[in-house]
CSV table of C-alpha atoms in Angstrom, one decimal:
chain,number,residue,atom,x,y,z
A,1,UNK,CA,86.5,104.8,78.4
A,2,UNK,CA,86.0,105.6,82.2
A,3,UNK,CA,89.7,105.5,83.9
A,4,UNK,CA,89.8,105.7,88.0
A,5,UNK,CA,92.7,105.9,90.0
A,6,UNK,CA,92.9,105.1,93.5
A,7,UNK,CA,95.6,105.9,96.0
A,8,UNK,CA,97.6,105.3,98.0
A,9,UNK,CA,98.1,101.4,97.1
A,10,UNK,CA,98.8,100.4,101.0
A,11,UNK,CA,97.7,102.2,104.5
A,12,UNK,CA,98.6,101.2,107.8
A,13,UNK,CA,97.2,103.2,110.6
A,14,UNK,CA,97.1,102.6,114.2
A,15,UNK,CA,93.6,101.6,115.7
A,16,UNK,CA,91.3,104.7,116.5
A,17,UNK,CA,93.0,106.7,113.9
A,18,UNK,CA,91.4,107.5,111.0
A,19,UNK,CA,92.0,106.3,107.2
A,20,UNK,CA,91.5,107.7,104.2
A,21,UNK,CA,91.6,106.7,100.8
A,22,UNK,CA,91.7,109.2,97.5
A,23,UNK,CA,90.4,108.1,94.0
A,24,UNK,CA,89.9,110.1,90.5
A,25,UNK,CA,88.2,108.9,87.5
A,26,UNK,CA,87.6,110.7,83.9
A,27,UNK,CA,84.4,110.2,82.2
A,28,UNK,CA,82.3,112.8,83.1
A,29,UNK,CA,79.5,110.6,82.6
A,30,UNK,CA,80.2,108.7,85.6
A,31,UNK,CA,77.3,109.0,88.1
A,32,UNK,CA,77.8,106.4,90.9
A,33,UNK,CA,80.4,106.0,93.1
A,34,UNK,CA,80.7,103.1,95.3
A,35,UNK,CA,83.0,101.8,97.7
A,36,UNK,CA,83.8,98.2,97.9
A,37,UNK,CA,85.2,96.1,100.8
A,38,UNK,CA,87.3,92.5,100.1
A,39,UNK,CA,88.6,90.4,103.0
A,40,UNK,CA,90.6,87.8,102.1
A,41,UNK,CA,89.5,85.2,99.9
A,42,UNK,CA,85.7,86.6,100.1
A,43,UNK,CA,83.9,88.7,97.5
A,44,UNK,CA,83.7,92.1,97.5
A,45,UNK,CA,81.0,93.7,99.0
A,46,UNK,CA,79.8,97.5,98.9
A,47,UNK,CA,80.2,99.5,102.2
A,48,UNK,CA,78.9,102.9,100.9
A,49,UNK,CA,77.8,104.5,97.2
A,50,UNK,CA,77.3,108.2,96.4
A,51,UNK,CA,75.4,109.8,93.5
A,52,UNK,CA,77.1,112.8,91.4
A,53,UNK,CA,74.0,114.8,92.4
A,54,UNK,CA,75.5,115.1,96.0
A,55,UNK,CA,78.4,115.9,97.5
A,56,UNK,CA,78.7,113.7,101.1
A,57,UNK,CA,77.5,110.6,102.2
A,58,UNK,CA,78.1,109.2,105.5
A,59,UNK,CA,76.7,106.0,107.7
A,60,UNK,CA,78.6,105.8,110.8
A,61,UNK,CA,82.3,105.5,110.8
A,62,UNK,CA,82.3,105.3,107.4
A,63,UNK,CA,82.1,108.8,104.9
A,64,UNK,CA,82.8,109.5,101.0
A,65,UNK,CA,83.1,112.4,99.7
A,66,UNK,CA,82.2,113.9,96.0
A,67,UNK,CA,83.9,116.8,94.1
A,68,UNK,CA,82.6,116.4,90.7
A,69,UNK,CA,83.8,119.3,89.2
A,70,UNK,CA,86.9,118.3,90.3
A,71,UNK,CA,86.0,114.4,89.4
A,72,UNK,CA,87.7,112.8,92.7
A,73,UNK,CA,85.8,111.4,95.1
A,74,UNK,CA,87.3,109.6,98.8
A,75,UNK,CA,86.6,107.1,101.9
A,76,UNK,CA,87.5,108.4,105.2
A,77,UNK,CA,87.1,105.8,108.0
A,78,UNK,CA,87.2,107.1,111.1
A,79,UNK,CA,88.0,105.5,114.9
A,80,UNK,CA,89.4,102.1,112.6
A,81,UNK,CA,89.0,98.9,114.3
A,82,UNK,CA,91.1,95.8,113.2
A,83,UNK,CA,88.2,94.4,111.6
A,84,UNK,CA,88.3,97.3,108.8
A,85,UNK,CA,91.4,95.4,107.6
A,86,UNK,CA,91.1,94.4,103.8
A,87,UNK,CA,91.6,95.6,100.7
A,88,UNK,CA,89.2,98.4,99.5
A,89,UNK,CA,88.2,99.3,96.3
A,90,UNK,CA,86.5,102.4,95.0
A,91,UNK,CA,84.5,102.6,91.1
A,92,UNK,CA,83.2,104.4,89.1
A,93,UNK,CA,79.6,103.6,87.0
A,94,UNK,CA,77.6,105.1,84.3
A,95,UNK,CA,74.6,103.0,82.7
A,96,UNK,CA,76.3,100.0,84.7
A,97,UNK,CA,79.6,100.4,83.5
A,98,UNK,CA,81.7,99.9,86.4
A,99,UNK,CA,85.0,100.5,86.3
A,100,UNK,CA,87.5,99.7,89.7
A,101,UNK,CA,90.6,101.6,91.2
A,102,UNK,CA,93.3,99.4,91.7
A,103,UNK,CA,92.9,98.7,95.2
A,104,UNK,CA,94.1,100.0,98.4
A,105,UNK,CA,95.2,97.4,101.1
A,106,UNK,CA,94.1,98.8,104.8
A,107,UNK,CA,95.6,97.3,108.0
A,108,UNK,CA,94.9,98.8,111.2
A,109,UNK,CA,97.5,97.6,113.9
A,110,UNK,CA,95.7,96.7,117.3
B,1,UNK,CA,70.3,91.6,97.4
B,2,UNK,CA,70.5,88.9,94.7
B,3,UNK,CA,71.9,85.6,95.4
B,4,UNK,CA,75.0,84.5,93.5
B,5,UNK,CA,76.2,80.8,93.3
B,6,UNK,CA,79.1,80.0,91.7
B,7,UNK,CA,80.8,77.2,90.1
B,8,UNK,CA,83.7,75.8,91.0
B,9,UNK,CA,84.4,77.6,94.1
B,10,UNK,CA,88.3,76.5,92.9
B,11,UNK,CA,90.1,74.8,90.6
B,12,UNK,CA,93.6,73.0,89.8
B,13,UNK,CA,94.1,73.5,86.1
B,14,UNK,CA,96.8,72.0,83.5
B,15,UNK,CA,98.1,74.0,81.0
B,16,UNK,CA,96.2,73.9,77.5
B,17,UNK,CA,92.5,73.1,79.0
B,18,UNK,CA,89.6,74.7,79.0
B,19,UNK,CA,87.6,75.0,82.0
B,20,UNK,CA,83.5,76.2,82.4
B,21,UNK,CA,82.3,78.5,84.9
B,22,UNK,CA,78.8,78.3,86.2
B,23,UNK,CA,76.8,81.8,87.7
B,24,UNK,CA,73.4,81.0,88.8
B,25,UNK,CA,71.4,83.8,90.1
B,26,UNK,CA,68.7,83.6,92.1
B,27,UNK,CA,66.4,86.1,90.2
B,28,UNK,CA,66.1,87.1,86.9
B,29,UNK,CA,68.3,90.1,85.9
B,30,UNK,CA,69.0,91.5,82.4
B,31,UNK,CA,72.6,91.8,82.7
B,32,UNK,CA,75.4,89.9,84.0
B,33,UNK,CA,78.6,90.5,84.0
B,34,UNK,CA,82.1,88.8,84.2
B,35,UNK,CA,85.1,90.0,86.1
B,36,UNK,CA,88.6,89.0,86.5
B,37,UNK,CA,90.4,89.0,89.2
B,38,UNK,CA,94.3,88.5,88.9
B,39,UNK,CA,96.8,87.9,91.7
B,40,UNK,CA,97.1,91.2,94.2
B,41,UNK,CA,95.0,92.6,91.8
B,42,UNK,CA,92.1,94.8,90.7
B,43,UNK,CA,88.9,93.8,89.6
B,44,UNK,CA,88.7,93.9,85.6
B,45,UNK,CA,85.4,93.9,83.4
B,46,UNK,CA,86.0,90.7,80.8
B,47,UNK,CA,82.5,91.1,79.0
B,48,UNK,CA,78.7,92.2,79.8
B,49,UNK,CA,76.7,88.9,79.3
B,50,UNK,CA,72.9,90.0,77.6
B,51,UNK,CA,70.0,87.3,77.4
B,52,UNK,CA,69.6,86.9,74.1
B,53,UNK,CA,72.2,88.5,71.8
B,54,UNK,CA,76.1,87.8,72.0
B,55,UNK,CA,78.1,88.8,74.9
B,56,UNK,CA,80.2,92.3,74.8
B,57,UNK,CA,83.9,92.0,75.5
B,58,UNK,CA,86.1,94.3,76.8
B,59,UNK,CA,89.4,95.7,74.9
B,60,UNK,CA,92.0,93.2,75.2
B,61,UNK,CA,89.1,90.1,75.8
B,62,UNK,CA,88.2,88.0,73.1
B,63,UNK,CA,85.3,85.6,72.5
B,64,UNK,CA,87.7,82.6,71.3
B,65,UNK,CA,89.9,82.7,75.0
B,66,UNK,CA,86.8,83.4,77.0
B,67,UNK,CA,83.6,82.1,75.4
B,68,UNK,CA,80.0,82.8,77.1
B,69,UNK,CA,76.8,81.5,77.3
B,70,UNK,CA,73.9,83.5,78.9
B,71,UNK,CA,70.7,80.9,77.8
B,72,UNK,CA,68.2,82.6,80.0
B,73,UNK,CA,67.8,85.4,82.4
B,74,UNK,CA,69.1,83.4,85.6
B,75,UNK,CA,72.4,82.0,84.2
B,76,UNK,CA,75.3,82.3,82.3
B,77,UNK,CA,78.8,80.5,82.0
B,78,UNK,CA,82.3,82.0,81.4
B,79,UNK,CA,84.7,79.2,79.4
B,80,UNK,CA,88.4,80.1,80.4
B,81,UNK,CA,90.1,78.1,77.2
B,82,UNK,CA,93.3,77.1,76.1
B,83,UNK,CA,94.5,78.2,79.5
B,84,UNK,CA,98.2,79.3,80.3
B,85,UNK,CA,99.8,80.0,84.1
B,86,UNK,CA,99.0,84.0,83.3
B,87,UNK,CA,94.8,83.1,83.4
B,88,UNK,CA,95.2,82.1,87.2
B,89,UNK,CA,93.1,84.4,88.4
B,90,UNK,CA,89.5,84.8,90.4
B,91,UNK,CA,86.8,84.8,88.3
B,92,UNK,CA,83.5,87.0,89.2
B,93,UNK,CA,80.1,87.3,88.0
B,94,UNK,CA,78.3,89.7,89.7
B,95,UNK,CA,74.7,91.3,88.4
B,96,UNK,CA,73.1,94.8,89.0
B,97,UNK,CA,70.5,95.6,91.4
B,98,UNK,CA,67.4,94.9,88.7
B,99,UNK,CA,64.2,97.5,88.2
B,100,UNK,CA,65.9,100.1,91.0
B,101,UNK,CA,68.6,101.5,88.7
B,102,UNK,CA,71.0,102.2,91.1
B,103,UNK,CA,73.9,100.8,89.6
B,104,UNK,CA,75.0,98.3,92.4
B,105,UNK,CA,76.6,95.2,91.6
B,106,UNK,CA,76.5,91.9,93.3
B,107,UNK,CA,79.2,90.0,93.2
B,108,UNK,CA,79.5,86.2,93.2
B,109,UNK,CA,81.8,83.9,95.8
B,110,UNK,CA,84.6,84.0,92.5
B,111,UNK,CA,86.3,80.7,90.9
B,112,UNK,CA,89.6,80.3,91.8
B,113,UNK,CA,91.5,78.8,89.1
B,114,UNK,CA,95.3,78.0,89.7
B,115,UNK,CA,97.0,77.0,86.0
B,116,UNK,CA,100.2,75.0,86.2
């Protein structure tokens, strides 16, 4: 079965600096890619997806990245704001299969 | 987006009861699924609930710890039984974005359940 790892586990950057966060998977299979936001004690809640059939996604500050042949795919957030604080977790999909990294916590000092 | 309610939001559990877990959708959607969420934690597929047939568990899930119901295409409960300290956890349902096949989940509010 599908495998992802995400990394690094925690991030702390300083406000108006940028963040990024690195994740692998296995299955070849795989052909969505989504990026998930939790605050705490909320749901998660997607922020930004990418197909395998390209390679760079972006809506405003935020951007992922896809090297399939490669199978890694990453979040960069750019100009981070407090309010991007939380934990954020990236998957992996085929056929609704959806398999999460483990999680990286963000926290952007003011 | 599809609109997830959940039931409870939270509970206080004692050890060795079984507590129900309620996922009403607000459309009808072929699949649901149930997620675990433990302490600190990732987010861990327990089993794809079908409309229908029986539900599909995930290695290391089994249907006599975490029984489901899925009686018609809106609903579906999650049964956490028997339960020990290790099963505090949130509980998610969340369901695909239906007849657009772009492999999106919704996720639910989550059940907080706190064993002692």
């Amino acid at each position: 079965g599908e495998n992802v790892e995400q990394h690094p586990s925690t991030l702390s950057v300083q406000e108006g600096d940028s963040a990024v966060i690195k994740c692998t998977y296995s299955d070849s299979a795989s052909n969505y890619f989504p990026w998930y936001k939790q605050e705490l004690g909320k749901r998660p809640q997607l922020i930004i997806d990418i197909r395998s059939n390209v390679g760079e996604k972006k809506d405003q500050r935020i951007a992922v990245t896809l090297n399939k042949t490669a199978k890694h795919f990453s979040l960069h957030i750019t100009e981070t704001q407090p309010e991007d604080s939380a934990v954020y977790f990236c998957a992996a999909s085929s056929n609704n299969d959806m398999r999460f990294g483990a999680g990286t916590r963000l926290t952007v000092k003011p | 987006s599809a609109v997830i309610s959940q039931k409870p939001s939270r509970d206080i559990c004692q050890r060795g009861t079984s507590l129900t877990i309620q996922c009403q959708v607000d459309s009808q959607v072929t699949m649901m699924f149930w997620y675990r969420q433990q302490p600190g934690q990732s987010l861990t597929l327990i089993a794809t609930a079908n409309q229908g047939s029986e539900a599909t568990y995930e290695s290391g899930f089994v249907i006599d710890k975490f029984p489901i119901s899925r009686p018609n295409l809106t609903f579906s409960t999650l049964t956490v039984s028997n339960m020990s300290p290790e099963d505090s956890s949130i509980y998610l349902c969340s369901v695909p974005r239906e007849f657009a096949n772009t492999g999106e989940l919704f996720f639910g509010e989550g059940s907080r359940l706190t064993v002692l």
